[in-house]
Amino acid sequence: MEDQYGRKIDYMRVSVTDRCNLRCVYCMPPEGVPSISHDQILTFDEITRVCRIGTELGISRIRLTGGEPLVRRNLPGLVGMIRKIPGIKNVSVTTNGVLLSDNINELVSNGLNGVNVSLDTLDSERYRDLTRGGEVDKALGGLEAALAFPRLNVKINCVPLDDTGSEDWIGLASLAKERDVEVRFIEMMPVGRGKKFRGRSGDEVLKVLESSFGTPEKYTGRLGSGPAAYVQFPGFRGRIGFISAVSHRFCGSCNRVRLTSEGMLKPCLQYSGGADLRELLRSGAGDVKIKEKMRETIFRKPAGHHFTEEKNMTDREIACLEEKEMWSIGG
Ligand code: SAM
Ligand code: SF4
């Protein structure tokens, strides 16, 4: 369906858990997330029902995220359930990769279309520091396991940080030299803990990569329908992408909504508004009522974020800002 600004919304990011097996410094507190009881989290049946009703409004692509989606028991089972919904064309997962090699066979056999592996550095010490204890070899093992499936759409996502060396970006970009894979650099967004980090812009990263790999060509082929702008460096098999949500706002073409693990349907990352679908699901509401609530929420999606203009916002606008962390909204 189209929202009030005529944007076609066909993509829903679904957070399946707030928990994570890593503690990335810009995302999680060192002690992890406050524990909430299992019954506060949507069940697989409830998630599948929301996705099915979503297809009647034009949602056709689902991304499972979190927290770390693979810490939720039987995630491949959920992939299978969503994949069977008529009208769903694509189901993918965003993961830190640590548990990916254990799950990849079942994920793929249940119909997974794509996986994004988050990796901010290839350096084992820096990875351990950034994730507060993670082992980069596990994430790389997961990545390699995913790449063994030629039909799986595999992407690597890096959030370039202010204090990470440019060698991290060069190392990560090099993964696209021999492999037919996309390595994307995603600007740090001032959401939750991310507010304390400056991050680096796509333009800054591109400059560093150009000094190592030469002048790239713009890649105009179709690679999903997200907001990334891609380039290809000479001699590379894969592509390098930039998702520059802060420096080059792309809200005008935003095509997504988010469902939190507790069942809030959120039309925009920066605002706290949304619809409590769990309340409807658990109070016996029929599909028609849930669909109407979803339609209304999607229709009222805000025009865009104001990440760079927060200091010029009115008190009323500030009162509507999201205070949840990225792991809770579903990054
Ligand atoms: N645990 C999974 C993972 O790391 O891929 C899925 C959830 S995580 C919140 C999804 C992505 O959001 C990761 O790539 C992470 O680097 C990114 N992320 C977290 N906080 C962010 C922020 N403030 N701005 C931009 N990206 C952020
Ligand atoms: Fe966990 Fe992903 Fe957040 Fe890192 S970015 S702490 S892996 S949820």
GROMACS .gro file of C-alpha atoms and ligand atoms in nm:
model
  366
    1MET     CA    1   0.000   0.000   0.000
    2GLU     CA    2   0.099   0.365  -0.026
    3ASP     CA    3   0.144   0.588   0.275
    4GLN     CA    4   0.018   0.946   0.304
    5TYR     CA    5   0.317   1.068   0.101
    6GLY     CA    6   0.269   0.818  -0.181
    7ARG     CA    7   0.557   0.593  -0.079
    8LYS     CA    8   0.502   0.226  -0.156
    9ILE     CA    9   0.551   0.023   0.163
   10ASP     CA   10   0.629  -0.341   0.088
   11TYR     CA   11   0.900  -0.432   0.339
   12MET     CA   12   0.871  -0.520   0.709
   13ARG     CA   13   1.164  -0.569   0.946
   14VAL     CA   14   1.065  -0.802   1.225
   15SER     CA   15   1.259  -0.816   1.551
   16VAL     CA   16   1.229  -1.163   1.704
   17THR     CA   17   1.420  -1.099   2.025
   18ASP     CA   18   1.588  -0.820   2.222
   19ARG     CA   19   1.863  -1.053   2.338
   20CYS     CA   20   2.204  -1.091   2.188
   21ASN     CA   21   2.515  -1.304   2.225
   22LEU     CA   22   2.740  -0.999   2.165
   23ARG     CA   23   2.756  -0.657   2.330
   24CYS     CA   24   2.859  -0.415   2.055
   25VAL     CA   25   2.969  -0.094   2.223
   26TYR     CA   26   2.740   0.130   2.016
   27CYS     CA   27   2.437  -0.093   2.054
   28MET     CA   28   2.415  -0.277   2.387
   29PRO     CA   29   2.503  -0.205   2.749
   30PRO     CA   30   2.783  -0.429   2.883
   31GLU     CA   31   2.541  -0.624   3.102
   32GLY     CA   32   2.304  -0.703   2.812
   33VAL     CA   33   1.934  -0.622   2.788
   34PRO     CA   34   1.693  -0.613   3.083
   35SER     CA   35   1.520  -0.948   3.085
   36ILE     CA   36   1.155  -0.961   2.991
   37SER     CA   37   0.935  -1.264   3.024
   38HIS     CA   38   0.878  -1.493   2.727
   39ASP     CA   39   0.509  -1.413   2.713
   40GLN     CA   40   0.583  -1.048   2.634
   41ILE     CA   41   0.746  -1.152   2.307
   42LEU     CA   42   0.530  -1.237   2.006
   43THR     CA   43   0.508  -1.610   1.936
   44PHE     CA   44   0.598  -1.749   1.594
   45ASP     CA   45   0.226  -1.794   1.523
   46GLU     CA   46   0.160  -1.429   1.610
   47ILE     CA   47   0.450  -1.304   1.396
   48THR     CA   48   0.333  -1.521   1.107
   49ARG     CA   49  -0.020  -1.390   1.142
   50VAL     CA   50   0.097  -1.026   1.131
   51CYS     CA   51   0.307  -1.106   0.822
   52ARG     CA   52   0.010  -1.277   0.654
   53ILE     CA   53  -0.219  -0.983   0.725
   54GLY     CA   54   0.061  -0.754   0.605
   55THR     CA   55   0.060  -0.926   0.264
   56GLU     CA   56  -0.299  -0.806   0.219
   57LEU     CA   57  -0.160  -0.452   0.249
   58GLY     CA   58   0.121  -0.520   0.004
   59ILE     CA   59   0.402  -0.634   0.237
   60SER     CA   60   0.598  -0.890   0.036
   61ARG     CA   61   0.945  -0.890   0.192
   62ILE     CA   62   1.034  -0.972   0.551
   63ARG     CA   63   1.368  -0.931   0.728
   64LEU     CA   64   1.416  -1.105   1.064
   65THR     CA   65   1.641  -0.915   1.300
   66GLY     CA   66   1.682  -0.829   1.669
   67GLY     CA   67   1.880  -0.837   1.906
   68GLU     CA   68   2.043  -1.138   1.754
   69PRO     CA   69   1.773  -1.335   1.569
   70LEU     CA   70   1.967  -1.663   1.582
   71VAL     CA   71   1.959  -1.672   1.963
   72ARG     CA   72   1.584  -1.729   1.939
   73ARG     CA   73   1.516  -2.102   1.942
   74ASN     CA   74   1.420  -2.252   1.604
   75LEU     CA   75   1.452  -1.938   1.395
   76PRO     CA   76   1.471  -2.156   1.081
   77GLY     CA   77   1.122  -2.282   1.173
   78LEU     CA   78   0.992  -1.923   1.166
   79VAL     CA   79   1.158  -1.866   0.828
   80GLY     CA   80   0.969  -2.168   0.695
   81MET     CA   81   0.637  -2.047   0.839
   82ILE     CA   82   0.668  -1.700   0.684
   83ARG     CA   83   0.801  -1.832   0.354
   84LYS     CA   84   0.486  -2.041   0.312
   85ILE     CA   85   0.257  -1.735   0.322
   86PRO     CA   86   0.124  -1.669  -0.028
   87GLY     CA   87   0.234  -1.317  -0.120
   88ILE     CA   88   0.566  -1.329   0.065
   89LYS     CA   89   0.839  -1.315  -0.198
   90ASN     CA   90   1.147  -1.279   0.015
   91VAL     CA   91   1.256  -1.366   0.369
   92SER     CA   92   1.599  -1.266   0.491
   93VAL     CA   93   1.791  -1.240   0.816
   94THR     CA   94   2.030  -0.982   0.961
   95THR     CA   95   2.276  -1.150   1.198
   96ASN     CA   96   2.612  -1.103   1.363
   97GLY     CA   97   2.700  -1.440   1.207
   98VAL     CA   98   2.823  -1.609   1.525
   99LEU     CA   99   2.557  -1.883   1.515
  100LEU     CA  100   2.514  -1.883   1.139
  101SER     CA  101   2.718  -2.188   1.045
  102ASP     CA  102   2.512  -2.401   1.289
  103ASN     CA  103   2.186  -2.283   1.134
  104ILE     CA  104   2.253  -2.212   0.769
  105ASN     CA  105   2.151  -2.552   0.627
  106GLU     CA  106   1.812  -2.542   0.793
  107LEU     CA  107   1.759  -2.174   0.715
  108VAL     CA  108   1.823  -2.236   0.346
  109SER     CA  109   1.618  -2.553   0.329
  110ASN     CA  110   1.328  -2.362   0.485
  111GLY     CA  111   1.345  -2.108   0.205
  112LEU     CA  112   1.571  -1.826   0.330
  113ASN     CA  113   1.646  -1.586   0.044
  114GLY     CA  114   1.918  -1.370   0.192
  115VAL     CA  115   2.142  -1.301   0.487
  116ASN     CA  116   2.319  -0.984   0.597
  117VAL     CA  117   2.619  -1.045   0.820
  118SER     CA  118   2.724  -0.755   1.042
  119LEU     CA  119   3.100  -0.720   1.064
  120ASP     CA  120   3.275  -0.397   1.155
  121THR     CA  121   3.634  -0.521   1.140
  122LEU     CA  122   3.833  -0.830   1.042
  123ASP     CA  123   4.088  -0.770   1.316
  124SER     CA  124   4.034  -1.019   1.597
  125GLU     CA  125   4.141  -0.786   1.877
  126ARG     CA  126   3.939  -0.492   1.752
  127TYR     CA  127   3.640  -0.722   1.701
  128ARG     CA  128   3.674  -0.847   2.057
  129ASP     CA  129   3.683  -0.487   2.185
  130LEU     CA  130   3.397  -0.364   1.970
  131THR     CA  131   3.169  -0.656   2.053
  132ARG     CA  132   3.296  -0.684   2.412
  133GLY     CA  133   3.424  -1.038   2.387
  134GLY     CA  134   3.319  -1.175   2.046
  135GLU     CA  135   3.539  -1.396   1.829
  136VAL     CA  136   3.573  -1.275   1.474
  137ASP     CA  137   3.650  -1.626   1.350
  138LYS     CA  138   3.301  -1.738   1.446
  139ALA     CA  139   3.142  -1.454   1.249
  140LEU     CA  140   3.371  -1.525   0.953
  141GLY     CA  141   3.286  -1.896   0.975
  142GLY     CA  142   2.919  -1.802   0.953
  143LEU     CA  143   2.984  -1.575   0.656
  144GLU     CA  144   3.175  -1.846   0.469
  145ALA     CA  145   2.902  -2.100   0.545
  146ALA     CA  146   2.644  -1.863   0.393
  147LEU     CA  147   2.862  -1.793   0.088
  148ALA     CA  148   2.870  -2.166   0.016
  149PHE     CA  149   2.508  -2.131  -0.105
  150PRO     CA  150   2.534  -1.959  -0.444
  151ARG     CA  151   2.164  -1.877  -0.459
  152LEU     CA  152   2.158  -1.709  -0.120
  153ASN     CA  153   2.187  -1.331  -0.136
  154VAL     CA  154   2.471  -1.256   0.108
  155LYS     CA  155   2.571  -0.906   0.215
  156ILE     CA  156   2.822  -0.779   0.469
  157ASN     CA  157   2.726  -0.473   0.673
  158CYS     CA  158   2.981  -0.251   0.847
  159VAL     CA  159   2.908   0.053   1.062
  160PRO     CA  160   3.228   0.260   1.028
  161LEU     CA  161   3.323   0.411   1.360
  162ASP     CA  162   3.507   0.727   1.436
  163ASP     CA  163   3.797   0.551   1.601
  164THR     CA  164   3.831   0.241   1.385
  165GLY     CA  165   4.124   0.255   1.152
  166SER     CA  166   4.068   0.292   0.782
  167GLU     CA  167   4.242  -0.046   0.746
  168ASP     CA  168   3.921  -0.202   0.877
  169TRP     CA  169   3.723  -0.062   0.586
  170ILE     CA  170   3.992  -0.160   0.336
  171GLY     CA  171   4.001  -0.513   0.480
  172LEU     CA  172   3.624  -0.548   0.468
  173ALA     CA  173   3.596  -0.399   0.118
  174SER     CA  174   3.862  -0.647   0.003
  175LEU     CA  175   3.616  -0.929   0.072
  176ALA     CA  176   3.433  -0.811  -0.242
  177LYS     CA  177   3.746  -0.840  -0.454
  178GLU     CA  178   3.742  -1.217  -0.502
  179ARG     CA  179   3.384  -1.284  -0.403
  180ASP     CA  180   3.058  -1.195  -0.572
  181VAL     CA  181   2.926  -1.026  -0.259
  182GLU     CA  182   2.814  -0.681  -0.146
  183VAL     CA  183   3.004  -0.506   0.134
  184ARG     CA  184   2.802  -0.213   0.265
  185PHE     CA  185   2.899   0.075   0.487
  186ILE     CA  186   2.611   0.198   0.699
  187GLU     CA  187   2.628   0.535   0.871
  188MET     CA  188   2.590   0.533   1.247
  189MET     CA  189   2.245   0.665   1.333
  190PRO     CA  190   2.182   0.870   1.646
  191VAL     CA  191   1.950   0.607   1.791
  192GLY     CA  192   1.996   0.474   2.146
  193ARG     CA  193   2.365   0.428   2.231
  194GLY     CA  194   2.453   0.528   1.875
  195LYS     CA  195   2.395   0.889   1.986
  196LYS     CA  196   2.725   0.878   2.172
  197PHE     CA  197   2.922   0.780   1.861
  198ARG     CA  198   2.998   1.005   1.568
  199GLY     CA  199   3.060   0.734   1.310
  200ARG     CA  200   3.194   0.808   0.963
  201SER     CA  201   3.002   0.916   0.655
  202GLY     CA  202   2.984   0.711   0.338
  203ASP     CA  203   3.179   0.984   0.157
  204GLU     CA  204   3.464   0.961   0.408
  205VAL     CA  205   3.484   0.582   0.366
  206LEU     CA  206   3.468   0.608  -0.013
  207LYS     CA  207   3.765   0.846  -0.015
  208VAL     CA  208   3.972   0.598   0.187
  209LEU     CA  209   3.873   0.309  -0.041
  210GLU     CA  210   3.954   0.510  -0.354
  211SER     CA  211   4.306   0.570  -0.227
  212SER     CA  212   4.356   0.192  -0.209
  213PHE     CA  213   4.148   0.055  -0.496
  214GLY     CA  214   4.131   0.336  -0.755
  215THR     CA  215   3.829   0.507  -0.903
  216PRO     CA  216   3.515   0.295  -0.894
  217GLU     CA  217   3.228   0.286  -1.140
  218LYS     CA  218   2.875   0.351  -1.028
  219TYR     CA  219   2.689   0.022  -1.021
  220THR     CA  220   2.346   0.070  -1.171
  221GLY     CA  221   2.228  -0.293  -1.172
  222ARG     CA  222   1.946  -0.383  -0.939
  223LEU     CA  223   2.052  -0.518  -0.599
  224GLY     CA  224   1.742  -0.547  -0.385
  225SER     CA  225   1.522  -0.244  -0.342
  226GLY     CA  226   1.683  -0.083  -0.039
  227PRO     CA  227   1.848   0.257  -0.011
  228ALA     CA  228   2.210   0.153  -0.074
  229ALA     CA  229   2.410   0.324  -0.352
  230TYR     CA  230   2.662   0.082  -0.504
  231VAL     CA  231   2.997   0.118  -0.677
  232GLN     CA  232   3.235  -0.135  -0.824
  233PHE     CA  233   3.612  -0.099  -0.806
  234PRO     CA  234   3.834  -0.210  -1.096
  235GLY     CA  235   3.901  -0.587  -1.081
  236PHE     CA  236   3.639  -0.650  -0.810
  237ARG     CA  237   3.383  -0.930  -0.847
  238GLY     CA  238   3.156  -0.786  -0.580
  239ARG     CA  239   3.021  -0.440  -0.508
  240ILE     CA  240   3.063  -0.183  -0.234
  241GLY     CA  241   2.749  -0.016  -0.103
  242PHE     CA  242   2.682   0.294   0.102
  243ILE     CA  243   2.376   0.345   0.317
  244SER     CA  244   2.403   0.707   0.415
  245ALA     CA  245   2.087   0.764   0.615
  246VAL     CA  246   2.233   1.062   0.798
  247SER     CA  247   2.445   1.249   0.543
  248HIS     CA  248   2.218   1.174   0.244
  249ARG     CA  249   1.870   1.132   0.382
  250PHE     CA  250   1.660   0.893   0.172
  251CYS     CA  251   1.331   0.912   0.362
  252GLY     CA  252   1.152   1.016   0.042
  253SER     CA  253   1.193   0.663  -0.090
  254CYS     CA  254   1.160   0.474   0.239
  255ASN     CA  255   0.966   0.152   0.183
  256ARG     CA  256   0.966  -0.008   0.528
  257VAL     CA  257   0.795  -0.050   0.861
  258ARG     CA  258   0.917  -0.235   1.171
  259LEU     CA  259   0.760  -0.484   1.406
  260THR     CA  260   0.928  -0.501   1.748
  261SER     CA  261   0.964  -0.826   1.938
  262GLU     CA  262   0.685  -0.709   2.169
  263GLY     CA  263   0.452  -0.645   1.881
  264MET     CA  264   0.469  -0.268   1.823
  265LEU     CA  265   0.432  -0.181   1.457
  266LYS     CA  266   0.660   0.120   1.406
  267PRO     CA  267   0.648   0.330   1.093
  268CYS     CA  268   0.978   0.517   1.154
  269LEU     CA  269   1.298   0.443   1.346
  270GLN     CA  270   1.321   0.787   1.502
  271TYR     CA  271   0.973   0.821   1.648
  272SER     CA  272   0.817   0.643   1.940
  273GLY     CA  273   0.474   0.616   1.776
  274GLY     CA  274   0.324   0.296   1.649
  275ALA     CA  275   0.047   0.045   1.697
  276ASP     CA  276   0.035  -0.214   1.973
  277LEU     CA  277  -0.051  -0.521   1.767
  278ARG     CA  278   0.016  -0.762   2.057
  279GLU     CA  279  -0.273  -0.611   2.246
  280LEU     CA  280  -0.500  -0.670   1.946
  281LEU     CA  281  -0.364  -1.019   1.876
  282ARG     CA  282  -0.421  -1.125   2.235
  283SER     CA  283  -0.761  -0.971   2.285
  284GLY     CA  284  -0.925  -1.179   2.017
  285ALA     CA  285  -0.927  -0.917   1.741
  286GLY     CA  286  -1.010  -1.053   1.396
  287ASP     CA  287  -0.791  -1.010   1.088
  288VAL     CA  288  -1.002  -0.719   0.963
  289LYS     CA  289  -0.944  -0.515   1.278
  290ILE     CA  290  -0.570  -0.589   1.285
  291LYS     CA  291  -0.543  -0.505   0.917
  292GLU     CA  292  -0.718  -0.172   0.971
  293LYS     CA  293  -0.478  -0.084   1.254
  294MET     CA  294  -0.182  -0.177   1.035
  295ARG     CA  295  -0.320   0.022   0.742
  296GLU     CA  296  -0.372   0.331   0.957
  297THR     CA  297  -0.019   0.307   1.104
  298ILE     CA  298   0.147   0.257   0.768
  299PHE     CA  299  -0.056   0.538   0.611
  300ARG     CA  300   0.054   0.782   0.881
  301LYS     CA  301   0.425   0.704   0.841
  302PRO     CA  302   0.613   1.031   0.910
  303ALA     CA  303   0.774   1.215   0.618
  304GLY     CA  304   1.121   1.147   0.752
  305HIS     CA  305   1.370   1.151   1.031
  306HIS     CA  306   1.537   1.463   1.170
  307PHE     CA  307   1.864   1.305   1.283
  308THR     CA  308   2.069   1.609   1.192
  309GLU     CA  309   1.817   1.870   1.304
  310GLU     CA  310   1.725   1.756   1.654
  311LYS     CA  311   1.843   2.083   1.804
  312ASN     CA  312   1.594   2.277   1.589
  313MET     CA  313   1.295   2.061   1.679
  314THR     CA  314   0.998   2.186   1.879
  315ASP     CA  315   0.932   2.045   2.229
  316ARG     CA  316   0.632   1.862   2.086
  317GLU     CA  317   0.843   1.695   1.817
  318ILE     CA  318   1.110   1.606   2.075
  319ALA     CA  319   0.847   1.445   2.296
  320CYS     CA  320   0.768   1.205   2.009
  321LEU     CA  321   1.128   1.089   1.965
  322GLU     CA  322   1.207   0.721   2.015
  323GLU     CA  323   1.406   0.651   2.328
  324LYS     CA  324   1.440   0.279   2.272
  325GLU     CA  325   1.775   0.126   2.178
  326MET     CA  326   1.851  -0.020   1.835
  327TRP     CA  327   1.839  -0.379   1.964
  328SER     CA  328   1.488  -0.314   2.091
  329ILE     CA  329   1.350  -0.150   1.776
  330GLY     CA  330   1.508  -0.407   1.546
  331GLY     CA  331   1.805  -0.251   1.367
  332SAM     N1  332   2.238  -0.869   1.591
  332SAM     C1  333   2.216  -0.856   1.453
  332SAM     C2  334   2.334  -0.792   1.385
  332SAM     O1  335   2.420  -0.737   1.452
  332SAM     O2  336   2.335  -0.799   1.263
  332SAM     C3  337   2.088  -0.786   1.415
  332SAM     C4  338   2.050  -0.665   1.496
  332SAM     S1  339   2.162  -0.528   1.486
  332SAM     C5  340   2.080  -0.407   1.581
  332SAM     C6  341   2.139  -0.483   1.316
  332SAM     C7  342   2.240  -0.386   1.261
  332SAM     O3  343   2.220  -0.260   1.322
  332SAM     C8  344   2.385  -0.424   1.283
  332SAM     O4  345   2.450  -0.425   1.156
  332SAM     C9  346   2.440  -0.312   1.367
  332SAM     O5  347   2.574  -0.283   1.336
  332SAM    C10  348   2.347  -0.198   1.330
  332SAM     N2  349   2.337  -0.090   1.426
  332SAM    C11  350   2.323  -0.096   1.560
  332SAM     N3  351   2.315   0.028   1.613
  332SAM    C12  352   2.322   0.115   1.508
  332SAM    C13  353   2.318   0.257   1.495
  332SAM     N4  354   2.305   0.338   1.599
  332SAM     N5  355   2.327   0.311   1.370
  332SAM    C14  356   2.340   0.231   1.262
  332SAM     N6  357   2.343   0.097   1.267
  332SAM    C15  358   2.335   0.040   1.388
  333SF4    FE1  359   2.402  -0.762   1.919
  333SF4    FE2  360   2.367  -0.682   1.669
  333SF4    FE3  361   2.356  -0.505   1.873
  333SF4    FE4  362   2.589  -0.614   1.811
  333SF4     S1  363   2.464  -0.481   1.677
  333SF4     S2  364   2.503  -0.595   2.017
  333SF4     S3  365   2.534  -0.813   1.745
  333SF4     S4  366   2.215  -0.669   1.835
   0.00000   0.00000   0.00000
